[in-house]
Coordinates of C-alpha atoms in Angstrom, one line a residue:
Chain W
M1 CA 118.0 111.3 129.9
R2 CA 114.6 109.9 130.8
G3 CA 112.9 112.5 128.5
R4 CA 114.9 111.1 125.5
R5 CA 113.7 107.6 126.2
L6 CA 110.1 108.7 126.6
G7 CA 110.1 111.0 123.5
P8 CA 109.6 108.4 120.8
W9 CA 106.8 106.8 122.7
L10 CA 105.0 110.1 123.1
L11 CA 105.3 110.5 119.3
L12 CA 104.0 107.0 118.7
A13 CA 101.2 107.0 121.2
P14 CA 98.5 108.9 119.2
A15 CA 98.8 106.6 116.2
L16 CA 99.0 103.5 118.3
L17 CA 96.0 104.4 120.4
A18 CA 94.0 105.4 117.4
L19 CA 94.7 102.1 115.6
F20 CA 94.1 100.1 118.8
F21 CA 90.8 101.7 119.6
A22 CA 89.5 102.3 116.1
F23 CA 90.9 99.3 114.3
A24 CA 92.2 96.4 116.4
L25 CA 89.4 96.6 119.0
P26 CA 86.5 96.9 116.5
V27 CA 87.9 94.1 114.3
G28 CA 88.3 92.0 117.5
M29 CA 84.7 92.8 118.5
L30 CA 83.5 91.6 115.1
L31 CA 85.6 88.4 115.2
S32 CA 84.5 87.6 118.8
R33 CA 80.9 87.5 117.6
A34 CA 81.7 84.3 115.9
F35 CA 82.2 82.7 119.3
T36 CA 79.7 84.6 121.5
E37 CA 76.8 83.9 119.2
P38 CA 76.2 80.1 119.4
G39 CA 76.1 78.1 116.2
S40 CA 77.9 80.6 114.0
F41 CA 80.4 78.1 112.7
S42 CA 78.0 75.2 112.5
T43 CA 75.5 77.3 110.4
L44 CA 78.5 78.2 108.1
W45 CA 79.6 74.6 107.6
Q46 CA 76.0 73.4 107.1
T47 CA 75.0 75.9 104.5
P48 CA 76.3 74.8 101.1
V49 CA 75.8 78.3 99.6
Y50 CA 78.2 79.9 102.1
L51 CA 80.8 77.2 101.5
Q52 CA 80.4 77.7 97.8
V53 CA 81.1 81.4 98.2
L54 CA 84.2 80.7 100.2
G55 CA 85.4 78.2 97.6
N56 CA 84.6 80.7 94.8
T57 CA 86.6 83.4 96.5
L58 CA 89.7 81.3 96.8
L59 CA 89.3 80.0 93.3
I60 CA 88.8 83.4 91.7
S61 CA 91.8 84.8 93.6
A62 CA 93.9 81.8 92.7
V63 CA 93.1 82.3 89.0
A64 CA 93.5 86.1 89.0
T65 CA 97.0 86.0 90.6
P66 CA 98.9 84.1 87.9
V67 CA 97.1 86.0 85.2
A68 CA 98.1 89.3 86.7
L69 CA 101.7 88.1 87.2
L70 CA 102.0 87.0 83.6
L71 CA 100.6 90.3 82.2
G72 CA 102.6 92.4 84.7
F73 CA 105.9 90.7 84.2
P74 CA 106.7 92.0 80.7
V75 CA 105.5 95.5 81.6
A76 CA 107.8 95.6 84.7
H77 CA 110.6 94.2 82.6
A78 CA 110.2 96.9 79.9
M79 CA 110.0 99.6 82.7
A80 CA 113.2 98.3 84.4
H81 CA 115.3 97.7 81.3
G82 CA 113.7 99.8 78.5
G83 CA 114.1 103.4 77.6
A84 CA 113.5 106.3 80.0
R85 CA 110.5 107.6 78.1
L86 CA 108.8 104.2 78.1
R87 CA 109.5 103.9 81.8
R88 CA 107.9 107.3 82.5
L89 CA 104.9 106.5 80.4
M90 CA 104.2 103.1 81.9
L91 CA 104.8 104.4 85.4
F92 CA 102.2 107.0 84.8
L93 CA 99.7 104.5 83.3
V94 CA 100.3 102.2 86.3
L95 CA 100.0 104.8 88.9
L96 CA 96.9 106.5 87.4
P97 CA 94.5 103.7 88.4
F98 CA 96.0 103.8 91.9
W99 CA 94.7 107.3 92.3
T100 CA 91.4 106.8 90.6
S101 CA 88.3 105.7 92.5
L102 CA 87.4 102.0 92.4
L103 CA 83.9 103.0 91.5
V104 CA 84.9 105.2 88.6
R105 CA 86.9 102.4 87.2
S106 CA 84.2 99.8 87.7
F107 CA 81.7 102.2 86.1
A108 CA 84.1 102.6 83.1
T109 CA 84.4 98.9 82.8
I110 CA 80.6 98.5 82.7
I111 CA 80.4 101.1 79.8
L112 CA 83.2 99.3 77.9
L113 CA 81.8 95.7 78.3
Q114 CA 78.1 96.3 78.0
R115 CA 76.2 94.5 75.3
R116 CA 76.4 97.3 72.8
G117 CA 79.6 98.6 74.2
P118 CA 82.9 99.4 72.3
V119 CA 84.5 96.1 73.1
N120 CA 81.7 94.1 71.6
A121 CA 81.6 96.5 68.6
L122 CA 85.3 95.8 68.1
L123 CA 84.9 92.1 68.3
L124 CA 82.0 92.1 65.8
N125 CA 83.9 94.3 63.4
L126 CA 87.0 92.1 63.5
G127 CA 84.8 89.1 62.9
L128 CA 85.8 87.5 66.2
A129 CA 82.2 87.2 67.3
E130 CA 79.0 86.8 65.4
A131 CA 76.7 88.2 68.1
P132 CA 77.5 90.5 71.0
L133 CA 79.1 88.4 73.7
P134 CA 77.9 88.6 77.3
L135 CA 80.9 90.2 79.0
L136 CA 79.2 91.6 82.1
H137 CA 77.8 90.1 85.3
N138 CA 79.8 86.9 84.8
L139 CA 83.3 85.5 85.4
T140 CA 84.6 87.4 82.3
G141 CA 83.4 90.7 83.6
L142 CA 84.8 90.1 87.1
M143 CA 88.2 89.0 85.8
L144 CA 88.5 91.8 83.3
G145 CA 87.6 94.4 85.9
A146 CA 89.6 92.9 88.7
I147 CA 92.9 92.3 86.9
Q148 CA 92.9 95.9 85.8
L149 CA 92.7 96.9 89.4
L150 CA 95.3 94.3 90.4
L151 CA 98.0 95.0 87.8
P152 CA 99.7 97.9 89.7
F153 CA 100.1 95.6 92.7
V154 CA 102.3 93.2 90.6
I155 CA 104.0 95.7 88.3
L156 CA 105.3 98.0 91.0
P157 CA 107.0 95.3 93.3
L158 CA 108.4 93.5 90.2
Y159 CA 109.7 96.8 88.8
A160 CA 111.4 97.6 92.1
V161 CA 113.2 94.3 92.1
M162 CA 114.1 94.2 88.4
R163 CA 115.6 97.7 88.5
R164 CA 118.2 96.5 91.0
I165 CA 119.2 93.4 89.0
D166 CA 122.7 94.0 87.7
P167 CA 122.7 93.5 83.9
G168 CA 126.2 92.1 84.4
F169 CA 124.8 88.8 85.7
M170 CA 123.0 88.2 82.5
R171 CA 126.1 89.1 80.4
A172 CA 128.2 86.8 82.6
A173 CA 125.8 83.9 82.0
L174 CA 125.7 84.5 78.3
S175 CA 129.5 84.8 78.0
L176 CA 129.9 81.6 80.0
G177 CA 127.9 79.8 77.2
A178 CA 124.3 79.9 78.5
S179 CA 121.6 80.3 75.9
P180 CA 119.4 83.4 76.3
A181 CA 116.6 81.1 77.5
Q182 CA 118.9 79.4 80.0
A183 CA 120.2 82.8 81.2
F184 CA 116.7 84.0 81.7
W185 CA 115.4 80.8 83.5
R186 CA 118.5 80.1 85.6
V187 CA 119.8 83.6 86.4
Y188 CA 117.2 86.4 85.8
L189 CA 114.0 84.7 87.0
P190 CA 115.4 83.5 90.3
L191 CA 116.6 87.1 91.0
C192 CA 113.0 88.3 90.3
L193 CA 111.4 85.9 92.7
P194 CA 111.2 88.3 95.7
G195 CA 109.1 90.6 93.4
V196 CA 107.0 87.7 92.2
T197 CA 106.2 86.6 95.8
T198 CA 105.4 90.1 97.0
G199 CA 103.3 91.0 94.0
G200 CA 101.6 87.6 93.9
A201 CA 100.7 87.9 97.6
L202 CA 99.4 91.4 97.3
V203 CA 97.2 90.4 94.4
F204 CA 95.9 87.4 96.1
I205 CA 95.2 89.2 99.4
S206 CA 93.5 92.2 97.6
M207 CA 91.3 89.9 95.5
L208 CA 90.2 87.9 98.5
G209 CA 88.7 91.0 100.0
Y210 CA 87.2 92.6 96.9
F211 CA 83.6 93.8 97.3
V212 CA 82.8 96.4 94.6
T213 CA 84.2 94.6 91.6
P214 CA 82.3 91.3 92.1
A215 CA 79.2 93.1 93.1
L216 CA 79.1 95.3 90.0
L217 CA 80.9 93.2 87.3
G218 CA 80.4 89.7 88.4
G219 CA 77.2 87.7 88.5
P220 CA 75.4 85.9 91.3
R221 CA 77.6 82.8 90.7
Q222 CA 80.7 84.9 91.3
T223 CA 79.6 86.2 94.8
M224 CA 82.6 86.6 96.9
V225 CA 83.0 86.5 100.7
A226 CA 83.2 90.2 101.3
Q227 CA 79.8 90.6 99.7
L228 CA 78.5 87.8 101.9
I229 CA 79.8 89.6 105.0
Q230 CA 78.2 92.9 104.0
E231 CA 75.0 91.1 103.3
Q232 CA 74.9 89.3 106.6
V233 CA 75.4 92.5 108.5
A234 CA 73.4 95.0 106.5
Q235 CA 70.4 92.9 105.6
F236 CA 70.1 90.1 108.2
G237 CA 72.0 91.5 111.2
Q238 CA 73.7 88.1 111.5
W239 CA 76.8 89.3 113.4
G240 CA 77.8 85.8 114.4
L241 CA 78.0 84.6 110.8
A242 CA 79.6 87.8 109.7
G243 CA 82.2 87.3 112.4
A244 CA 82.9 83.7 111.4
L245 CA 83.2 84.6 107.7
S246 CA 85.6 87.5 108.6
L247 CA 87.7 85.2 110.7
L248 CA 88.1 82.7 107.9
L249 CA 88.9 85.5 105.5
L250 CA 91.5 87.0 107.8
V251 CA 93.1 83.5 108.4
A252 CA 93.4 83.1 104.6
V253 CA 95.0 86.6 104.3
F254 CA 97.5 86.0 107.0
L255 CA 98.3 82.5 105.7
I256 CA 99.2 84.0 102.3
L257 CA 101.2 86.7 104.0
G258 CA 103.1 84.1 106.1
I259 CA 103.9 82.0 103.1
A260 CA 105.1 85.1 101.1
W261 CA 107.2 86.2 104.1
R262 CA 108.8 82.8 104.5
A263 CA 109.5 82.5 100.8
A264 CA 111.1 86.0 100.8
S265 CA 113.3 85.5 103.9
S266 CA 114.5 82.0 103.0
R267 CA 115.7 83.1 99.6
S268 CA 117.4 86.4 100.2
V269 CA 119.7 86.6 97.2
T270 CA 120.3 90.4 97.4
P271 CA 124.1 90.8 97.7
Chain M
M1 CA 115.5 87.5 71.1
S2 CA 113.7 90.0 68.9
F3 CA 110.6 87.8 69.1
W4 CA 110.5 88.2 72.9
R5 CA 111.2 91.9 72.6
G6 CA 108.2 92.2 70.2
L7 CA 106.0 90.2 72.6
R8 CA 107.1 92.4 75.5
G9 CA 106.2 95.5 73.5
L10 CA 102.8 94.0 72.5
V11 CA 102.0 93.2 76.1
C12 CA 103.0 96.7 77.2
A13 CA 100.8 98.3 74.6
L14 CA 97.8 96.1 75.5
V15 CA 98.2 96.7 79.2
G16 CA 98.6 100.4 78.6
I17 CA 95.4 100.5 76.6
Y18 CA 93.7 98.2 79.2
L19 CA 94.6 100.6 82.0
L20 CA 93.9 103.9 80.2
A21 CA 90.9 103.1 77.9
P22 CA 88.2 102.9 80.6
L23 CA 89.2 106.3 82.0
L24 CA 89.2 107.9 78.6
V25 CA 85.9 106.4 77.8
V26 CA 84.4 107.9 81.0
L27 CA 85.8 111.3 80.0
V28 CA 84.3 111.2 76.5
I29 CA 81.0 109.8 77.5
S30 CA 80.5 112.5 80.2
F31 CA 80.1 115.0 77.4
S32 CA 77.5 112.8 75.6
A33 CA 74.4 114.3 74.0
G34 CA 72.6 111.0 74.1
S35 CA 70.3 109.9 76.8
F36 CA 72.0 106.5 77.3
L37 CA 75.5 105.8 78.3
R38 CA 76.6 104.6 74.9
F39 CA 80.0 104.8 73.4
P40 CA 80.8 106.4 71.0
P41 CA 78.3 109.2 72.0
P42 CA 75.9 110.4 69.3
G43 CA 76.9 114.0 69.9
L44 CA 78.5 116.3 72.5
S45 CA 76.8 118.4 75.2
L46 CA 77.2 119.4 78.8
Q47 CA 73.8 118.1 79.8
W48 CA 75.2 115.6 82.4
Y49 CA 77.3 118.3 84.1
H50 CA 74.1 120.6 84.2
N51 CA 72.2 117.7 85.8
L52 CA 74.9 117.1 88.3
L53 CA 75.0 120.8 89.4
A54 CA 71.2 120.9 89.6
D55 CA 70.9 117.7 91.7
P56 CA 71.1 118.4 95.4
A57 CA 71.9 114.7 96.2
W58 CA 75.2 114.9 94.3
L59 CA 76.0 118.3 95.7
D60 CA 75.3 117.2 99.3
S61 CA 77.4 114.1 98.8
L62 CA 80.3 116.3 97.5
A63 CA 80.0 118.5 100.6
V64 CA 80.0 115.5 102.9
S65 CA 83.1 114.1 101.1
L66 CA 85.0 117.4 101.5
Q67 CA 84.0 117.6 105.2
V68 CA 85.4 114.1 105.7
L69 CA 88.6 114.3 103.6
L70 CA 90.0 117.5 105.0
P71 CA 90.2 116.5 108.7
T72 CA 91.1 113.0 107.6
G73 CA 94.1 114.2 105.6
L74 CA 95.3 116.5 108.4
I75 CA 94.9 114.1 111.3
A76 CA 96.3 111.1 109.4
T77 CA 99.3 113.1 108.3
A78 CA 100.0 114.3 111.8
L79 CA 99.6 110.9 113.5
G80 CA 101.4 109.1 110.8
T81 CA 104.4 111.5 110.6
A82 CA 104.9 111.5 114.4
A83 CA 104.8 107.7 114.4
A84 CA 107.2 107.4 111.4
L85 CA 109.7 109.8 113.2
A86 CA 109.6 107.6 116.3
L87 CA 109.9 104.4 114.4
V88 CA 112.8 105.5 112.2
R89 CA 114.7 107.7 114.6
G90 CA 113.5 106.6 118.0
K91 CA 115.8 103.5 118.6
I92 CA 112.8 101.6 119.9
R93 CA 113.6 97.9 120.1
S94 CA 110.0 96.8 119.2
A95 CA 109.9 99.1 116.1
P96 CA 109.5 96.4 113.5
F97 CA 106.6 94.9 115.4
L98 CA 104.9 98.3 116.0
A99 CA 105.4 99.2 112.3
A100 CA 103.7 96.0 111.3
F101 CA 100.8 96.9 113.6
L102 CA 100.5 100.4 112.1
L103 CA 100.5 99.0 108.6
S104 CA 98.1 96.2 109.3
P105 CA 94.9 98.0 108.1
L106 CA 96.4 97.7 104.6
V107 CA 96.0 94.0 104.5
V108 CA 92.7 93.6 106.4
P109 CA 89.8 93.7 103.9
G110 CA 87.8 96.9 104.1
V111 CA 84.6 95.2 104.8
I112 CA 85.9 93.7 108.0
T113 CA 87.2 97.0 109.3
A114 CA 84.0 98.8 108.4
A115 CA 81.8 96.1 110.0
G116 CA 83.8 96.2 113.1
L117 CA 83.6 99.9 113.4
F118 CA 79.9 99.7 112.9
L119 CA 79.6 97.4 116.0
M120 CA 81.8 99.7 118.1
F121 CA 80.2 103.0 116.9
R122 CA 76.8 101.5 117.8
L123 CA 77.9 101.5 121.4
L124 CA 79.3 105.1 121.2
G125 CA 76.5 106.6 119.0
L126 CA 79.0 107.5 116.3
N127 CA 77.3 105.8 113.3
G128 CA 75.9 108.3 110.9
T129 CA 78.2 111.1 112.2
L130 CA 81.0 113.0 110.5
A131 CA 83.3 112.2 113.4
G132 CA 82.7 108.5 112.9
L133 CA 83.5 108.7 109.1
V134 CA 86.7 110.7 109.9
I135 CA 87.8 108.2 112.5
G136 CA 87.3 105.3 110.1
H137 CA 89.2 107.1 107.3
V138 CA 92.1 108.1 109.6
V139 CA 92.6 104.5 110.5
L140 CA 92.7 103.5 106.8
T141 CA 95.0 106.3 105.7
V142 CA 97.6 106.4 108.6
P143 CA 99.4 103.3 107.2
Y144 CA 100.1 105.1 103.9
V145 CA 101.5 108.2 105.8
V146 CA 103.7 106.0 108.0
A147 CA 105.1 104.2 104.9
T148 CA 105.6 107.4 102.8
V149 CA 107.2 109.5 105.6
G150 CA 109.1 106.6 107.0
A151 CA 110.7 105.9 103.5
A152 CA 111.6 109.6 103.2
L153 CA 113.2 109.6 106.7
R154 CA 115.2 106.5 105.8
V155 CA 116.8 108.1 102.8
M156 CA 117.5 111.4 104.6
D157 CA 121.0 111.8 105.8
P158 CA 120.9 111.7 109.7
A159 CA 124.3 113.5 109.6
L160 CA 122.4 116.7 108.8
E161 CA 120.4 116.5 112.0
R162 CA 123.5 115.5 114.0
A163 CA 125.4 118.5 112.6
A164 CA 122.6 120.8 113.7
A165 CA 122.6 119.3 117.2
G166 CA 126.5 119.4 117.2
L167 CA 126.3 123.1 116.4
G168 CA 124.2 123.6 119.5
A169 CA 120.6 123.6 118.1
P170 CA 118.1 122.3 120.6
P171 CA 116.2 119.2 119.3
W172 CA 113.0 121.2 118.5
I173 CA 114.9 123.8 116.5
A174 CA 116.9 121.1 114.6
F175 CA 113.6 119.4 113.8
R176 CA 111.9 122.6 112.6
R177 CA 114.8 124.0 110.7
I178 CA 116.4 120.9 109.2
T179 CA 114.2 117.8 109.4
L180 CA 110.8 119.4 108.6
P181 CA 111.9 121.3 105.4
L182 CA 113.6 118.1 104.1
L183 CA 110.4 116.1 104.9
A184 CA 108.0 118.7 103.3
P185 CA 107.6 116.9 100.0
A186 CA 106.8 113.6 101.7
L187 CA 104.4 115.3 104.0
A188 CA 102.6 117.1 101.2
S189 CA 102.4 113.9 99.2
S190 CA 101.0 112.0 102.2
L191 CA 98.4 114.6 102.8
L192 CA 97.4 114.5 99.2
F193 CA 97.2 110.7 99.0
A194 CA 95.3 110.5 102.3
M195 CA 92.7 113.0 101.0
V196 CA 92.4 111.1 97.7
L197 CA 91.9 107.8 99.6
S198 CA 89.3 109.3 101.8
F199 CA 87.5 110.7 98.8
D200 CA 87.5 107.3 97.1
E201 CA 86.7 105.1 100.2
L202 CA 83.4 103.2 100.0
M203 CA 83.2 100.5 102.8
V204 CA 83.5 102.7 105.9
A205 CA 81.3 105.4 104.2
L206 CA 78.7 102.7 103.4
F207 CA 78.6 101.1 106.8
N208 CA 79.1 104.1 109.1
G209 CA 77.3 106.8 107.1
S210 CA 73.6 107.2 106.9
A211 CA 70.8 108.1 104.5
T212 CA 71.5 111.8 105.1
L213 CA 75.3 111.4 105.5
R214 CA 76.4 110.1 102.1
T215 CA 79.8 110.6 100.6
V216 CA 80.3 110.7 96.8
P217 CA 81.3 107.0 96.5
V218 CA 78.2 106.0 98.5
Q219 CA 76.1 108.1 96.1
M220 CA 77.8 106.5 93.1
W221 CA 77.4 103.1 94.6
S222 CA 73.6 103.4 95.1
N223 CA 73.4 104.8 91.6
L224 CA 75.3 101.9 90.0
R225 CA 73.3 99.4 92.0
G226 CA 69.8 100.8 91.4
D227 CA 68.4 103.6 89.2
F228 CA 71.1 104.3 86.7
D229 CA 71.4 108.1 86.4
P230 CA 73.7 109.0 83.6
S231 CA 74.9 112.0 85.6
I232 CA 77.2 109.4 87.1
A233 CA 79.4 109.8 84.0
A234 CA 79.9 113.5 84.8
I235 CA 80.9 112.8 88.4
A236 CA 83.1 109.9 87.4
A237 CA 84.9 112.2 84.9
L238 CA 85.4 114.8 87.6
C239 CA 86.8 112.2 90.0
F240 CA 89.1 111.0 87.3
L241 CA 90.4 114.6 86.6
V242 CA 90.9 115.1 90.4
A243 CA 92.9 111.9 90.5
L244 CA 95.0 113.0 87.4
L245 CA 95.7 116.4 89.0
A246 CA 96.7 114.7 92.3
L247 CA 99.0 112.3 90.5
V248 CA 100.7 115.1 88.6
A249 CA 101.1 117.2 91.8
E250 CA 102.5 114.2 93.6
A251 CA 105.0 113.5 90.8
W252 CA 106.1 117.1 91.0
L253 CA 106.5 116.9 94.8
R254 CA 108.6 113.8 94.4
R255 CA 110.9 115.4 91.9
R256 CA 111.4 118.2 94.4
A257 CA 112.3 115.8 97.2

């Protein structure tokens, strides 16, 4: 009998120990540097550039999240309620980036957006621009690159939720006299909200920690906090500052997770 | 109503192009005969693939990546599967809390994990070693295995295992003859995904590797940051094809599940 109680713990032990010693402990060591090295936080508060980077990171993530949600919503809707062929095609197109290296996709975005790249050629040919637009190493480049990476994170949770919405609810609303717009706003959208919160939180969290995309596609003014942490460690060996920045980044991540968690549990509409 | 349908179709088409176009461009440009990475290419050739195969830096990085991804995939799949079995079947009261802990590397930004590991590995002398890179990648991939195998276990009918036990099979035989075959597609797909993730991972490889121990992403990163070598188009196209094959293989495995 004792063996049966011990069994699951023996199975769990290797993974738990690995994650404790090679994840929780190292992250804890990094964060503790913020407190063991004196003046880490005061340096952070007193350097306007660092505060600007923190503000930028929050702002960029806050802008990217609704854009990704707005673009992802119709795609998830089509996947959930459209034909089987469309669903398979879109699922493939959404999963492909998931499996493709971040660097490959950033490199591809550089090729597309460069001064004499195909996007600028298209804009010129359509008469939408008179001279090649600067699309790289600025906010445009960062957003175009990042949202492409973020779309799967909104589309997949939204699709998972929409697929389970009984079409009978919409028919009932319509037959009870609701206009299509009313049925959408009052019935369909509230049922989608768990997917919106999950997807939105995933996008926000991922964007907060992005490193490659802002470094390759953004400009100096779009420097994000992950780049700052890397720079403090790799170039200056400022572990205290890196720890303080990491702590703030983690607090932001868990705050978003907490909000999403509360929103999801307080509004459980699943029958 | 048809206006909204049209808009939905338009957004789908645009998003589809947005997701696919960059990858197709990489594929086409890798065969470019020009000396710059311009699209459309002035002609076709295999010059960048020749360059790639002639350059020891790229070949070495490929060897390092393979040496990291194989142990990573196997170790992560073993650890993650054992943990998922215990969490789903083990009747442990703290299972939700432990599951959250095992999944937590997913939400912690990679730069924080990598920098923390660097600090720890400095004490242990593991920076710049293959073992260090494998440890870092195992930590980052175990959560995916726990999630994938856990999901497969949850949809599996526990009555099958109970029936085996009821017919007198000892737990190990029931596991080997019933549970394991039913889990096989999930295990294969976890292994595949863990290896792909390890192959694509940059932060740990950048922090915990060294000038002589560079994975493919680190080599690509230094290329994109500094001297722009157009061979990168060839390696990018190869990476994309590997991803495509892995995705198709995974879809096939899922259909078998």
